[in-house]
Short mmCIF file of C-alpha atoms in Angstrom, two decimals:
data_model
loop_
_atom_site.label_atom_id
_atom_site.label_comp_id
_atom_site.label_asym_id
_atom_site.label_seq_id
_atom_site.Cartn_x
_atom_site.Cartn_y
_atom_site.Cartn_z
CA MET V 1 -13.22 -6.26 -40.48
CA SER V 2 -13.81 -6.84 -36.77
CA CYS V 3 -11.58 -8.43 -34.17
CA ARG V 4 -12.82 -11.14 -31.88
CA SER V 5 -11.32 -9.49 -28.77
CA ILE V 6 -8.32 -7.66 -27.44
CA LEU V 7 -7.13 -11.09 -26.51
CA ASP V 8 -6.69 -12.33 -30.09
CA ASP V 9 -3.67 -10.86 -31.91
CA TYR V 10 -3.65 -7.38 -30.36
CA TYR V 11 -0.93 -6.05 -32.64
CA SER V 12 -3.16 -6.57 -35.64
CA CYS V 13 -6.43 -5.72 -33.94
CA ALA V 14 -5.23 -2.36 -32.63
CA GLY V 15 -5.11 -1.07 -36.16
CA CYS V 16 -8.75 -1.73 -36.82
CA GLY V 17 -9.95 0.57 -34.06
CA THR V 18 -10.55 4.26 -34.39
CA HIS V 19 -7.65 6.58 -33.58
CA ASP V 20 -8.59 9.72 -31.66
CA PRO V 21 -5.54 12.05 -31.57
CA LYS V 22 -6.74 13.69 -28.36
CA GLY V 23 -7.11 10.50 -26.41
CA PHE V 24 -5.62 7.64 -28.41
CA GLN V 25 -8.97 5.92 -28.19
CA VAL V 26 -9.26 2.49 -29.68
CA ARG V 27 -12.46 0.54 -29.88
CA VAL V 28 -11.81 -3.11 -30.32
CA GLY V 29 -14.57 -5.41 -31.51
CA PHE V 30 -15.87 -8.45 -29.62
CA LYS V 31 -18.10 -11.31 -30.53
CA VAL V 32 -20.97 -9.76 -28.58
CA ASP V 33 -19.97 -6.13 -28.16
CA TYR V 34 -16.87 -3.91 -28.02
CA LEU V 35 -14.76 -2.78 -25.09
CA PRO V 36 -13.69 0.87 -25.46
CA GLY V 37 -10.40 2.15 -24.15
CA LEU V 38 -6.97 3.61 -24.87
CA TRP V 39 -4.50 2.84 -27.63
CA VAL V 40 -1.08 3.84 -26.30
CA PRO V 41 2.61 3.14 -27.06
CA PHE V 42 3.43 1.40 -23.76
CA GLN V 43 1.41 -0.52 -21.25
CA PRO V 44 1.43 1.95 -18.29
CA LEU V 45 2.76 -0.70 -15.87
CA SER V 46 5.46 -2.01 -18.21
CA LEU V 47 9.06 -0.92 -17.65
CA LEU V 48 8.93 1.56 -20.55
CA GLY V 49 5.56 2.83 -19.40
CA VAL V 50 7.06 3.57 -15.97
CA LEU V 51 10.37 5.05 -17.21
CA VAL V 52 8.95 7.34 -19.91
CA PRO V 53 7.51 10.55 -18.36
CA GLU V 54 3.75 10.97 -18.34
CA ALA V 55 2.46 12.87 -21.37
CA SER V 56 -0.74 13.21 -23.37
CA TRP V 57 0.40 10.20 -25.42
CA ASN V 58 1.88 8.20 -22.49
CA PRO V 59 -0.52 7.80 -19.54
CA GLY V 60 2.14 7.00 -16.94
CA VAL V 61 2.06 4.59 -14.03
CA ILE V 62 -0.62 6.40 -11.96
CA PHE V 63 -2.68 7.99 -14.72
CA VAL V 64 -5.76 6.67 -12.90
CA TRP V 65 -4.93 9.31 -10.26
CA THR V 66 -3.60 12.17 -12.38
CA TRP V 67 -6.39 11.85 -14.94
CA ARG V 68 -9.24 11.12 -12.54
CA HIS V 69 -10.73 14.64 -12.80
CA THR V 70 -9.77 15.67 -16.32
CA ARG V 71 -9.60 12.52 -18.47
CA ASN V 72 -11.19 9.86 -16.30
CA ILE V 73 -11.19 6.77 -18.50
CA TYR V 74 -14.34 5.27 -16.99
CA ARG V 75 -16.46 8.40 -17.38
CA ARG V 76 -14.95 9.04 -20.77
CA PHE V 77 -15.88 5.65 -22.19
CA GLY V 78 -19.05 5.17 -20.14
CA SER V 79 -17.95 1.89 -18.63
CA ASP V 80 -16.46 0.64 -15.35
CA THR V 81 -14.25 -1.73 -17.34
CA VAL V 82 -12.09 -0.49 -20.22
CA SER V 83 -9.18 -1.66 -22.37
CA VAL V 84 -5.64 -0.33 -22.62
CA VAL V 85 -3.96 -1.69 -25.75
CA PRO V 86 -0.25 -0.89 -26.30
CA PHE V 87 1.13 -0.88 -29.83
CA ILE V 88 4.86 -0.91 -28.96
CA SER V 89 5.46 -2.59 -25.59
CA GLY V 90 3.35 -4.51 -23.10
CA ALA V 91 0.41 -6.86 -22.93
CA PRO V 92 -3.20 -5.96 -23.77
CA THR V 93 -4.84 -5.04 -20.49
CA ILE V 94 -8.29 -4.71 -18.98
CA TYR V 95 -8.67 -1.99 -16.33
CA THR V 96 -11.66 -2.15 -14.03
CA ARG V 97 -13.17 -0.21 -11.14
CA SER V 98 -16.09 -2.65 -10.87
CA MET V 99 -16.21 -4.80 -7.73
CA ASP V 100 -18.28 -7.40 -9.58
CA VAL V 101 -15.51 -7.82 -12.15
CA THR V 102 -12.87 -7.64 -9.40
CA LYS V 103 -14.44 -10.62 -7.62
CA GLN V 104 -14.50 -12.59 -10.86
CA VAL V 105 -10.79 -11.91 -11.41
CA VAL V 106 -9.37 -11.99 -7.88
CA THR V 107 -11.63 -14.37 -5.94
CA VAL V 108 -13.25 -16.69 -8.48
CA GLY V 109 -10.20 -16.55 -10.76
CA HIS V 110 -7.95 -17.63 -7.89
CA LYS V 111 -10.15 -20.62 -7.07
CA THR V 112 -10.53 -21.80 -10.66
CA GLY V 113 -7.00 -20.99 -11.77
CA ALA V 114 -8.30 -18.76 -14.56
CA PHE V 115 -6.37 -15.76 -13.19
CA ALA V 116 -3.15 -15.59 -11.18
CA LYS V 117 -0.43 -13.09 -10.35
CA THR V 118 1.96 -12.22 -13.13
CA ASP V 119 5.65 -13.05 -12.80
CA ASP V 120 7.03 -9.73 -14.04
CA MET V 121 4.86 -7.48 -11.87
CA GLY V 122 6.57 -8.78 -8.72
CA ARG V 123 10.12 -7.99 -9.80
CA ALA V 124 10.65 -5.40 -7.08
CA PHE V 125 10.01 -8.03 -4.40
CA LEU V 126 11.41 -11.01 -6.33
CA PHE V 127 14.78 -9.23 -6.25
CA TRP V 128 14.97 -10.32 -2.59
CA GLY V 129 13.58 -13.82 -2.99
CA PRO V 130 10.29 -15.71 -3.33
CA SER V 131 7.58 -14.67 -0.88
CA ILE V 132 3.87 -14.89 -0.19
CA VAL V 133 3.42 -11.48 -1.84
CA ILE V 134 4.62 -12.58 -5.28
CA ALA V 135 3.88 -16.32 -5.28
CA ALA V 136 2.33 -16.93 -8.69
CA SER V 137 1.03 -20.48 -8.38
CA GLN V 138 -1.46 -21.65 -5.77
CA ASP V 139 0.99 -24.32 -4.56
CA GLN V 140 3.68 -21.68 -3.94
CA TRP V 141 1.19 -19.40 -2.22
CA ARG V 142 -0.06 -22.20 0.06
CA LYS V 143 3.53 -23.09 1.00
CA HIS V 144 4.32 -19.54 2.08
CA ARG V 145 0.89 -19.01 3.64
CA ARG V 146 1.36 -22.11 5.80
CA ILE V 147 4.46 -20.57 7.37
CA ALA V 148 3.41 -16.92 7.44
CA GLY V 149 -0.23 -17.23 8.53
CA PRO V 150 0.25 -18.41 12.14
CA ALA V 151 2.65 -15.50 12.85
CA PHE V 152 -0.27 -13.07 12.73
CA ASN V 153 -2.20 -13.71 15.94
CA ASN V 154 -3.45 -11.93 19.06
CA ASP V 155 -0.12 -12.29 20.83
CA THR V 156 1.50 -10.45 17.91
CA TYR V 157 -1.13 -7.70 17.98
CA GLN V 158 -0.70 -7.27 21.75
CA LEU V 159 3.04 -6.93 21.11
CA VAL V 160 2.34 -4.29 18.44
CA TRP V 161 0.07 -2.32 20.76
CA ASN V 162 2.59 -2.31 23.62
CA ALA V 163 5.45 -1.38 21.27
CA THR V 164 3.42 1.49 19.80
CA HIS V 165 2.81 2.87 23.30
CA LYS V 166 6.52 2.75 24.07
CA VAL V 167 7.70 4.23 20.78
CA TYR V 168 5.14 7.06 21.03
CA SER V 169 6.50 7.97 24.47
CA ASP V 170 10.07 7.80 23.14
CA MET V 171 9.14 10.05 20.22
CA ILE V 172 7.57 12.71 22.47
CA HIS V 173 10.62 12.67 24.74
CA CYS V 174 13.37 12.54 22.09
CA GLU V 175 11.74 15.14 19.81
CA GLY V 176 11.30 17.53 22.74
CA TRP V 177 7.52 17.79 22.41
CA ALA V 178 6.93 17.48 26.16
CA GLU V 179 8.40 20.92 26.82
CA LYS V 180 6.61 22.70 23.97
CA GLY V 181 3.04 23.78 23.41
CA THR V 182 3.24 23.93 19.62
CA MET V 183 5.27 21.91 17.12
CA ASN V 184 5.62 22.67 13.41
CA ILE V 185 6.52 19.59 11.38
CA PRO V 186 7.39 20.46 7.75
CA ARG V 187 7.08 16.81 6.69
CA ILE V 188 5.03 14.46 8.85
CA GLN V 189 6.50 11.49 6.96
CA SER V 190 9.81 12.14 8.78
CA LEU V 191 8.01 10.96 11.92
CA THR V 192 5.61 8.35 10.55
CA THR V 193 8.37 6.64 8.54
CA LYS V 194 10.67 6.37 11.54
CA PHE V 195 7.76 5.31 13.77
CA THR V 196 6.56 2.48 11.56
CA LEU V 197 10.13 1.28 10.94
CA ILE V 198 10.84 0.96 14.67
CA ILE V 199 7.56 -0.89 15.21
CA ILE V 200 8.35 -3.40 12.46
CA ALA V 201 11.96 -3.73 13.72
CA THR V 202 10.67 -4.43 17.24
CA CYS V 203 7.68 -6.63 16.47
CA GLY V 204 8.97 -8.08 13.20
CA PHE V 205 12.58 -8.77 14.15
CA GLY V 206 12.58 -8.60 17.95
CA LEU V 207 15.23 -5.87 17.90
CA PRO V 208 15.27 -3.58 20.98
CA PHE V 209 15.56 -0.28 19.12
CA SER V 210 14.17 2.98 20.46
CA TRP V 211 13.50 6.39 18.93
CA GLY V 212 16.96 7.58 19.85
CA GLU V 213 18.65 4.48 18.44
CA PRO V 214 17.21 3.54 15.03
CA PRO V 215 18.09 0.09 13.65
CA SER V 216 21.35 -0.36 11.75
CA HIS V 217 23.62 -3.23 10.78
CA ASP V 218 27.10 -3.42 12.31
CA GLY V 219 27.16 0.36 12.71
CA GLN V 220 26.81 0.92 8.96
CA MET V 221 24.04 2.75 7.10
CA SER V 222 20.85 2.78 9.19
CA ILE V 223 18.02 0.54 8.07
CA GLN V 224 15.85 3.64 7.65
CA GLN V 225 18.39 5.08 5.20
CA CYS V 226 18.53 1.73 3.40
CA MET V 227 14.75 1.61 3.02
CA GLU V 228 14.58 5.16 1.69
CA ILE V 229 17.30 4.47 -0.90
CA ILE V 230 15.82 1.11 -1.90
CA THR V 231 12.43 2.77 -2.38
CA LEU V 232 13.86 5.54 -4.57
CA ARG V 233 16.16 3.29 -6.62
CA ASN V 234 13.98 0.21 -7.08
CA THR V 235 13.60 0.79 -10.83
CA PHE V 236 17.39 0.80 -11.21
CA ALA V 237 17.66 -2.38 -9.15
CA ILE V 238 15.08 -4.17 -11.29
CA ALA V 239 16.25 -3.04 -14.72
CA ALA V 240 20.02 -2.48 -14.41
CA PRO V 241 22.42 -5.15 -15.79
CA LYS V 242 25.09 -6.49 -13.41
CA TRP V 243 27.83 -4.28 -14.84
CA ALA V 244 25.82 -1.15 -14.02
CA TRP V 245 26.14 -1.89 -10.30
CA LYS V 246 29.92 -1.40 -10.63
CA LEU V 247 29.78 2.07 -12.20
CA PRO V 248 32.01 4.53 -10.26
CA LEU V 249 29.14 6.92 -9.55
CA PRO V 250 28.38 8.11 -6.00
CA TRP V 251 24.67 7.31 -6.22
CA VAL V 252 25.38 3.81 -7.61
CA ARG V 253 27.83 3.13 -4.76
CA GLN V 254 25.23 4.38 -2.28
CA THR V 255 22.55 2.18 -3.86
CA ARG V 256 24.81 -0.87 -3.75
CA GLN V 257 25.65 -0.17 -0.09
CA ALA V 258 21.95 0.12 0.80
CA PHE V 259 21.03 -3.17 -0.88
CA ASP V 260 24.09 -4.99 0.50
CA THR V 261 23.46 -3.68 4.03
CA MET V 262 19.81 -4.68 3.93
CA ARG V 263 20.58 -8.19 2.69
CA ALA V 264 23.32 -8.64 5.30
CA PHE V 265 20.94 -7.35 7.99
CA MET V 266 18.25 -9.88 7.09
CA ASN V 267 20.73 -12.76 6.63
CA SER V 268 22.38 -12.19 9.99
CA HIS V 269 19.12 -12.14 11.92
CA ILE V 270 17.70 -15.18 10.14
CA GLN V 271 20.91 -17.09 10.90
CA ALA V 272 20.85 -16.01 14.54
CA ARG V 273 17.24 -17.20 14.88
CA ARG V 274 18.03 -20.54 13.22
CA GLU V 275 20.93 -21.15 15.60
CA ALA V 276 18.86 -20.23 18.64
CA ILE V 277 15.93 -22.41 17.58
CA ASN V 278 18.16 -25.40 16.88
CA SER V 279 19.82 -25.13 20.28
CA SER V 280 18.67 -24.89 23.87
CA ALA V 281 18.84 -21.08 23.59
CA ASP V 282 15.31 -20.94 22.15
CA ASP V 283 12.74 -21.00 24.96
CA ASP V 284 9.82 -20.70 22.53
CA THR V 285 8.75 -17.39 24.08
CA SER V 286 9.94 -14.96 21.39
CA LYS V 287 6.81 -13.55 19.76
CA ASP V 288 8.36 -11.39 17.04
CA ILE V 289 7.34 -12.41 13.53
CA LEU V 290 10.82 -13.41 12.36
CA SER V 291 11.13 -15.90 15.25
CA LEU V 292 7.69 -17.31 14.45
CA PHE V 293 8.57 -17.60 10.74
CA VAL V 294 11.87 -19.37 11.37
CA ARG V 295 10.48 -21.62 14.11
CA ALA V 296 7.56 -22.70 11.90
CA SER V 297 9.90 -23.33 8.99
CA GLU V 298 12.42 -25.31 11.07
CA HIS V 299 9.70 -27.47 12.56
CA ASP V 300 8.20 -28.21 9.16
CA GLU V 301 9.50 -30.96 6.95
CA GLY V 302 10.57 -31.55 3.36
CA LYS V 303 9.52 -29.18 0.61
CA ARG V 304 7.38 -27.08 2.94
CA ARG V 305 10.42 -25.71 4.77
CA LEU V 306 11.52 -22.27 3.62
CA ASP V 307 15.17 -21.80 2.68
CA ASN V 308 17.13 -18.63 3.50
CA GLU V 309 16.22 -16.95 0.21
CA GLU V 310 12.51 -17.60 0.78
CA LEU V 311 12.72 -16.36 4.37
CA ILE V 312 14.50 -13.19 3.23
CA GLY V 313 11.85 -12.67 0.53
CA ASN V 314 9.07 -12.93 3.09
CA ILE V 315 10.83 -10.79 5.67
CA PHE V 316 11.60 -8.05 3.15
CA ALA V 317 7.96 -8.08 2.00
CA LEU V 318 6.90 -7.81 5.65
CA LEU V 319 9.46 -5.10 6.39
CA PHE V 320 8.49 -3.07 3.36
CA ALA V 321 4.73 -3.58 3.60
CA GLY V 322 4.70 -2.96 7.36
CA HIS V 323 6.85 0.12 7.04
CA GLU V 324 6.30 2.22 3.93
CA THR V 325 2.62 1.53 3.34
CA THR V 326 1.57 2.18 6.94
CA SER V 327 3.72 5.31 7.04
CA HIS V 328 2.05 6.64 3.87
CA SER V 329 -1.42 5.84 5.20
CA LEU V 330 -0.81 7.52 8.57
CA ALA V 331 0.55 10.63 6.82
CA ALA V 332 -2.54 10.81 4.59
CA THR V 333 -4.89 10.23 7.53
CA LEU V 334 -3.26 12.97 9.63
CA GLY V 335 -3.32 15.32 6.64
CA PHE V 336 -7.07 14.90 6.22
CA LEU V 337 -7.72 15.03 9.98
CA SER V 338 -5.90 18.38 10.12
CA LEU V 339 -8.60 19.75 7.82
CA HIS V 340 -11.42 18.35 9.99
CA PRO V 341 -11.04 19.39 13.65
CA SER V 342 -14.56 18.17 14.46
CA ILE V 343 -13.59 14.61 13.46
CA GLN V 344 -10.51 14.87 15.70
CA ASP V 345 -12.79 15.90 18.57
CA GLU V 346 -15.10 12.92 17.93
CA ILE V 347 -12.13 10.53 18.14
CA VAL V 348 -10.84 12.15 21.35
CA GLU V 349 -14.31 12.08 22.91
CA GLN V 350 -14.57 8.36 22.15
CA VAL V 351 -11.12 7.78 23.70
CA HIS V 352 -12.25 9.47 26.92
CA GLU V 353 -15.47 7.43 26.98
CA VAL V 354 -13.63 4.14 26.41
CA THR V 355 -10.95 4.81 29.05
CA LYS V 356 -13.32 6.16 31.71
CA GLY V 357 -12.51 4.29 34.90
CA HIS V 358 -9.13 3.00 33.68
CA ASP V 359 -6.12 3.59 35.89
CA ASN V 360 -4.51 6.87 34.72
CA SER V 361 -6.88 6.74 31.72
CA GLU V 362 -4.55 4.14 30.17
CA ILE V 363 -5.48 2.96 26.68
CA THR V 364 -5.05 -0.82 26.38
CA PHE V 365 -5.22 -3.38 23.60
CA ASP V 366 -8.56 -4.54 25.02
CA ASP V 367 -9.92 -1.13 23.97
CA TYR V 368 -8.98 -1.63 20.30
CA SER V 369 -12.38 -2.92 19.15
CA LYS V 370 -14.13 0.03 20.85
CA LEU V 371 -12.04 2.71 19.13
CA ASP V 372 -13.83 2.44 15.81
CA LYS V 373 -13.70 6.17 15.04
CA ALA V 374 -9.90 6.18 14.88
CA LEU V 375 -10.01 2.99 12.81
CA ALA V 376 -12.59 4.56 10.47
CA ALA V 377 -10.37 7.61 9.97
CA PHE V 378 -7.44 5.34 9.08
CA TYR V 379 -9.60 3.34 6.64
CA GLU V 380 -10.73 6.57 5.02
CA GLY V 381 -7.13 7.78 4.69
CA ILE V 382 -6.29 4.49 2.97
CA ARG V 383 -9.35 4.77 0.73
CA MET V 384 -8.30 8.19 -0.50
CA PHE V 385 -4.61 7.24 -0.89
CA PRO V 386 -4.44 3.46 -1.40
CA ALA V 387 -0.82 2.32 -1.13
CA GLY V 388 -1.60 -0.66 -3.34
CA VAL V 389 -2.92 1.09 -6.43
CA TYR V 390 -3.34 -2.00 -8.58
CA LEU V 391 -4.24 -5.66 -8.18
CA ILE V 392 -2.67 -7.22 -11.26
CA ARG V 393 -3.64 -10.64 -12.57
CA GLU V 394 -2.94 -12.54 -15.76
CA ALA V 395 -5.35 -14.86 -17.54
CA LYS V 396 -3.76 -18.29 -17.36
CA GLN V 397 -6.30 -19.77 -19.76
CA ASP V 398 -8.96 -18.57 -22.17
CA THR V 399 -11.94 -17.45 -20.11
CA VAL V 400 -14.79 -14.92 -20.00
CA LEU V 401 -15.82 -12.03 -17.76
CA ASN V 402 -19.36 -10.81 -17.23
CA LEU V 403 -19.28 -7.00 -17.50
CA SER V 404 -22.97 -6.45 -16.91
CA GLY V 405 -24.23 -4.57 -13.89
CA ILE V 406 -26.96 -5.66 -11.51
CA GLY V 407 -30.23 -6.17 -13.35
CA GLU V 408 -28.64 -5.80 -16.79
CA GLU V 409 -28.51 -8.30 -19.60
CA PRO V 410 -25.33 -10.43 -19.46
CA LYS V 411 -22.45 -8.81 -21.36
CA MET V 412 -19.76 -11.43 -21.78
CA LEU V 413 -16.17 -10.44 -22.57
CA PRO V 414 -13.92 -13.17 -24.01
CA VAL V 415 -10.50 -13.05 -22.35
CA LYS V 416 -7.62 -14.81 -24.03
CA LYS V 417 -4.77 -16.44 -22.14
CA GLY V 418 -2.00 -13.92 -21.45
CA THR V 419 -4.27 -10.89 -21.12
CA HIS V 420 -3.66 -8.78 -18.03
CA ALA V 421 -6.54 -7.70 -15.80
CA VAL V 422 -5.85 -4.71 -13.56
CA VAL V 423 -8.12 -3.86 -10.66
CA ASP V 424 -7.75 -0.11 -10.27
CA MET V 425 -8.11 0.55 -6.54
CA ILE V 426 -8.16 4.32 -7.04
CA GLY V 427 -11.02 3.80 -9.46
CA VAL V 428 -12.81 1.55 -6.98
CA HIS V 429 -12.24 3.90 -4.04
CA TYR V 430 -13.43 6.94 -5.97
CA ASN V 431 -16.35 5.16 -7.64
CA PRO V 432 -19.50 7.00 -6.51
CA GLN V 433 -21.44 3.75 -6.87
CA TYR V 434 -19.62 2.50 -3.77
CA PHE V 435 -18.65 5.77 -2.10
CA PRO V 436 -21.01 8.75 -2.46
CA ASP V 437 -19.05 12.03 -2.49
CA PRO V 438 -15.79 10.15 -3.04
CA GLU V 439 -13.61 13.31 -2.86
CA GLU V 440 -14.81 14.01 0.68
CA PHE V 441 -13.04 12.68 3.77
CA LYS V 442 -15.89 10.90 5.58
CA PRO V 443 -14.76 8.34 8.16
CA SER V 444 -18.40 7.81 9.16
CA ARG V 445 -18.91 5.73 6.02
CA TRP V 446 -16.86 2.99 7.76
CA TYR V 447 -18.68 2.95 11.09
CA ALA V 448 -20.14 -0.45 11.86
CA ASN V 449 -23.47 1.15 12.83
CA SER V 450 -23.75 3.23 9.67
CA THR V 451 -27.18 2.38 8.28
CA GLY V 452 -26.29 3.21 4.71
CA ASN V 453 -22.94 1.48 4.45
CA ALA V 454 -22.90 -1.14 7.22
CA TYR V 455 -21.84 -3.79 4.70
CA ILE V 456 -18.65 -1.83 4.03
CA ALA V 457 -17.53 -1.94 7.66
CA ASP V 458 -17.96 -5.70 7.88
CA GLY V 459 -16.86 -6.70 4.39
CA GLU V 460 -13.57 -6.73 2.54
CA ASP V 461 -14.74 -5.19 -0.68
CA HIS V 462 -13.52 -1.63 -0.29
CA THR V 463 -10.35 -1.72 1.78
CA GLY V 464 -6.79 -0.86 0.87
CA PHE V 465 -5.63 -4.29 2.02
CA SER V 466 -6.47 -6.08 -1.22
CA VAL V 467 -9.44 -8.42 -1.65
CA GLY V 468 -10.06 -12.11 -2.02
CA PRO V 469 -8.17 -15.08 -0.57
CA ARG V 470 -4.81 -13.34 -1.06
CA SER V 471 -5.69 -10.19 0.86
CA CYS V 472 -3.03 -8.73 3.14
CA LEU V 473 -2.06 -10.92 6.11
CA GLY V 474 -0.76 -7.87 7.94
CA LYS V 475 -4.06 -5.98 7.95
CA LYS V 476 -4.65 -6.17 11.71
CA PHE V 477 -0.95 -5.59 12.40
CA ALA V 478 -1.25 -2.28 10.54
CA THR V 479 -4.62 -1.27 11.98
CA THR V 480 -3.52 -2.10 15.54
CA GLU V 481 -0.43 0.08 15.16
CA ALA V 482 -2.37 2.88 13.45
CA VAL V 483 -5.26 3.00 15.93
CA CYS V 484 -2.92 3.03 18.92
CA PHE V 485 -0.74 5.77 17.40
CA LEU V 486 -3.69 7.93 16.34
CA VAL V 487 -5.56 7.80 19.65
CA LEU V 488 -2.41 8.55 21.67
CA LEU V 489 -1.45 11.43 19.39
CA LEU V 490 -4.90 12.98 19.08
CA ARG V 491 -5.60 12.60 22.80
CA ASP V 492 -2.59 14.82 23.51
CA TRP V 493 -2.35 17.07 20.43
CA ARG V 494 -4.62 19.00 18.08
CA VAL V 495 -3.54 18.72 14.43
CA GLU V 496 -3.73 21.60 11.93
CA PRO V 497 -2.33 22.25 8.45
CA LEU V 498 0.99 24.10 8.43
CA LEU V 499 0.02 26.79 5.94
CA SER V 500 2.61 28.36 3.66
CA VAL V 501 3.05 32.12 3.46
CA ASN V 502 3.31 34.07 0.21
CA VAL V 503 6.69 35.81 0.39
CA SER V 504 5.54 38.74 -1.75
CA THR V 505 2.22 39.52 -0.04
CA GLY V 506 2.70 37.97 3.40
CA GLU V 507 -0.68 36.22 3.09
CA LYS V 508 -1.21 32.67 4.27
CA GLU V 509 -2.74 30.14 1.94
CA THR V 510 -6.24 28.92 2.75
CA LYS V 511 -6.97 25.39 3.92
CA GLU V 512 -8.50 24.69 0.51
CA GLU V 513 -5.31 25.85 -1.19
CA TRP V 514 -3.25 23.76 1.24
CA ARG V 515 -5.25 20.65 0.41
CA GLU V 516 -4.92 21.24 -3.34
CA ARG V 517 -1.15 21.73 -3.00
CA VAL V 518 -0.35 19.03 -0.45
CA MET V 519 -2.85 16.18 -0.69
CA GLN V 520 -1.60 14.85 -4.01
CA ALA V 521 -0.17 11.46 -4.88
CA LYS V 522 3.41 10.39 -5.48
CA MET V 523 4.57 6.96 -6.58
CA THR V 524 7.55 4.90 -5.42
CA LEU V 525 7.13 1.15 -4.98
CA THR V 526 3.70 2.01 -3.61
CA MET V 527 1.59 5.15 -3.79
CA GLY V 528 1.61 7.73 -1.04
CA VAL V 529 0.84 11.36 -0.37
CA ARG V 530 3.29 14.19 -0.99
CA ASP V 531 5.15 15.74 1.96
CA VAL V 532 2.52 16.76 4.52
CA PRO V 533 3.37 19.85 6.66
CA LEU V 534 1.44 19.93 9.96
CA THR V 535 1.21 21.92 13.20
CA PHE V 536 0.60 20.12 16.50
CA THR V 537 -0.81 22.09 19.45
CA LYS V 538 -0.93 20.52 22.91
CA ARG V 539 -4.45 19.94 24.21
CA VAL V 540 -5.19 21.50 27.60
#
């Protein structure tokens, strides 16, 4: 007996596949062909799939990373699109690393309504309120996009560039780097996390915080502490019943304080902006994103206006996306640059060329478009450690996907309403079809004048900022901040791996051993690199 697709009754069709004890392989029949894949207890992105530790029988939330060398599902089944069929919990799912299939799901599916975001996959952000990040319907997305879109403009990016300059100077002064020739940083994220938080606090909320005075609310827990706790405890926040928040456990009390402080922080600043905008106190000159959001919402009418909950949802999404993801990407980029001193030198040489003739060799926002080597390094860091691992969509109606490659006979896959389609960005970014030598850090693949991959530099297909009409609004916000930070840092400092020493033998690890130990993924709300230890030596 054959099944029509994984989209018809998957509980019954799972049993008619073949069970491979080593890999839980299930081949499920289609009208035209079959789609090979995994037969597992839990959908890897379901709550149980996340909570149960990774094992041979439970792939885990980032199995596409942990299995990419040993049990790569695409190589294993000889297809860039495979199935993952759970037999206990979760929806039948299609995983793909094909950009052709991605466009059908994300771009065409958005326009036709065949695919849309799932409600449950946005729980971590929905906890704070509706936002552009999790809007499921096109009408909801357009409503939020109408308010959020205009806030991302050249005035905002100029503000980001100037703030990055100031915060970099504050960091060098407050951390005591100016007096030292060498700095060992056991965890570069301790700097990148604080840096990106202050930038988003300054440019996102208009708060005048400096390196020595991180943002807090009424003298309580700092916003940086809140974000770290929220990141670590997001699964508890999503899954825990109300009574669990009242348990007399220290970590529960700390979690509750972090969430309460963050909500109070956002509420107070939204209310202050509303009052200023609705009085003569608002002179229409504030360029921070919160002011632009609130002003646009207040000046809109009827159902298009965002209420407090919607504003908080959007601001939290901005705060989180502009903070954690950029911090992770900068840490990964610096980690890889530490292994490639020649690429550092190329970036510094370009900085000197661009600023030749400037007063005091000042680097300005007008130079941004000319600093493509720093931008390429950042893109490559994102490619190798994409913060957004998955683009998740749900079939909202019965439809079909064409799985055939270029020049092949059409291979149509029936997709039933309710099936999940997951674009695996790790799979895409490590797909040799798009990126030759995908394990190598090669920023040159992003250069606009690269003859082989010029289409990559100008297109949206292979970035870590999502694809299609719902790609990240904050892309240039992040790249402006990153380019400014990287060129300032690399102009002044040479970056090297901080190698560990074997206590027994006294021998230092090699750079290859350092990379194998350090440059590995970890997952919170988004994916990042493990703690990256680096040494900074002042350039003469």
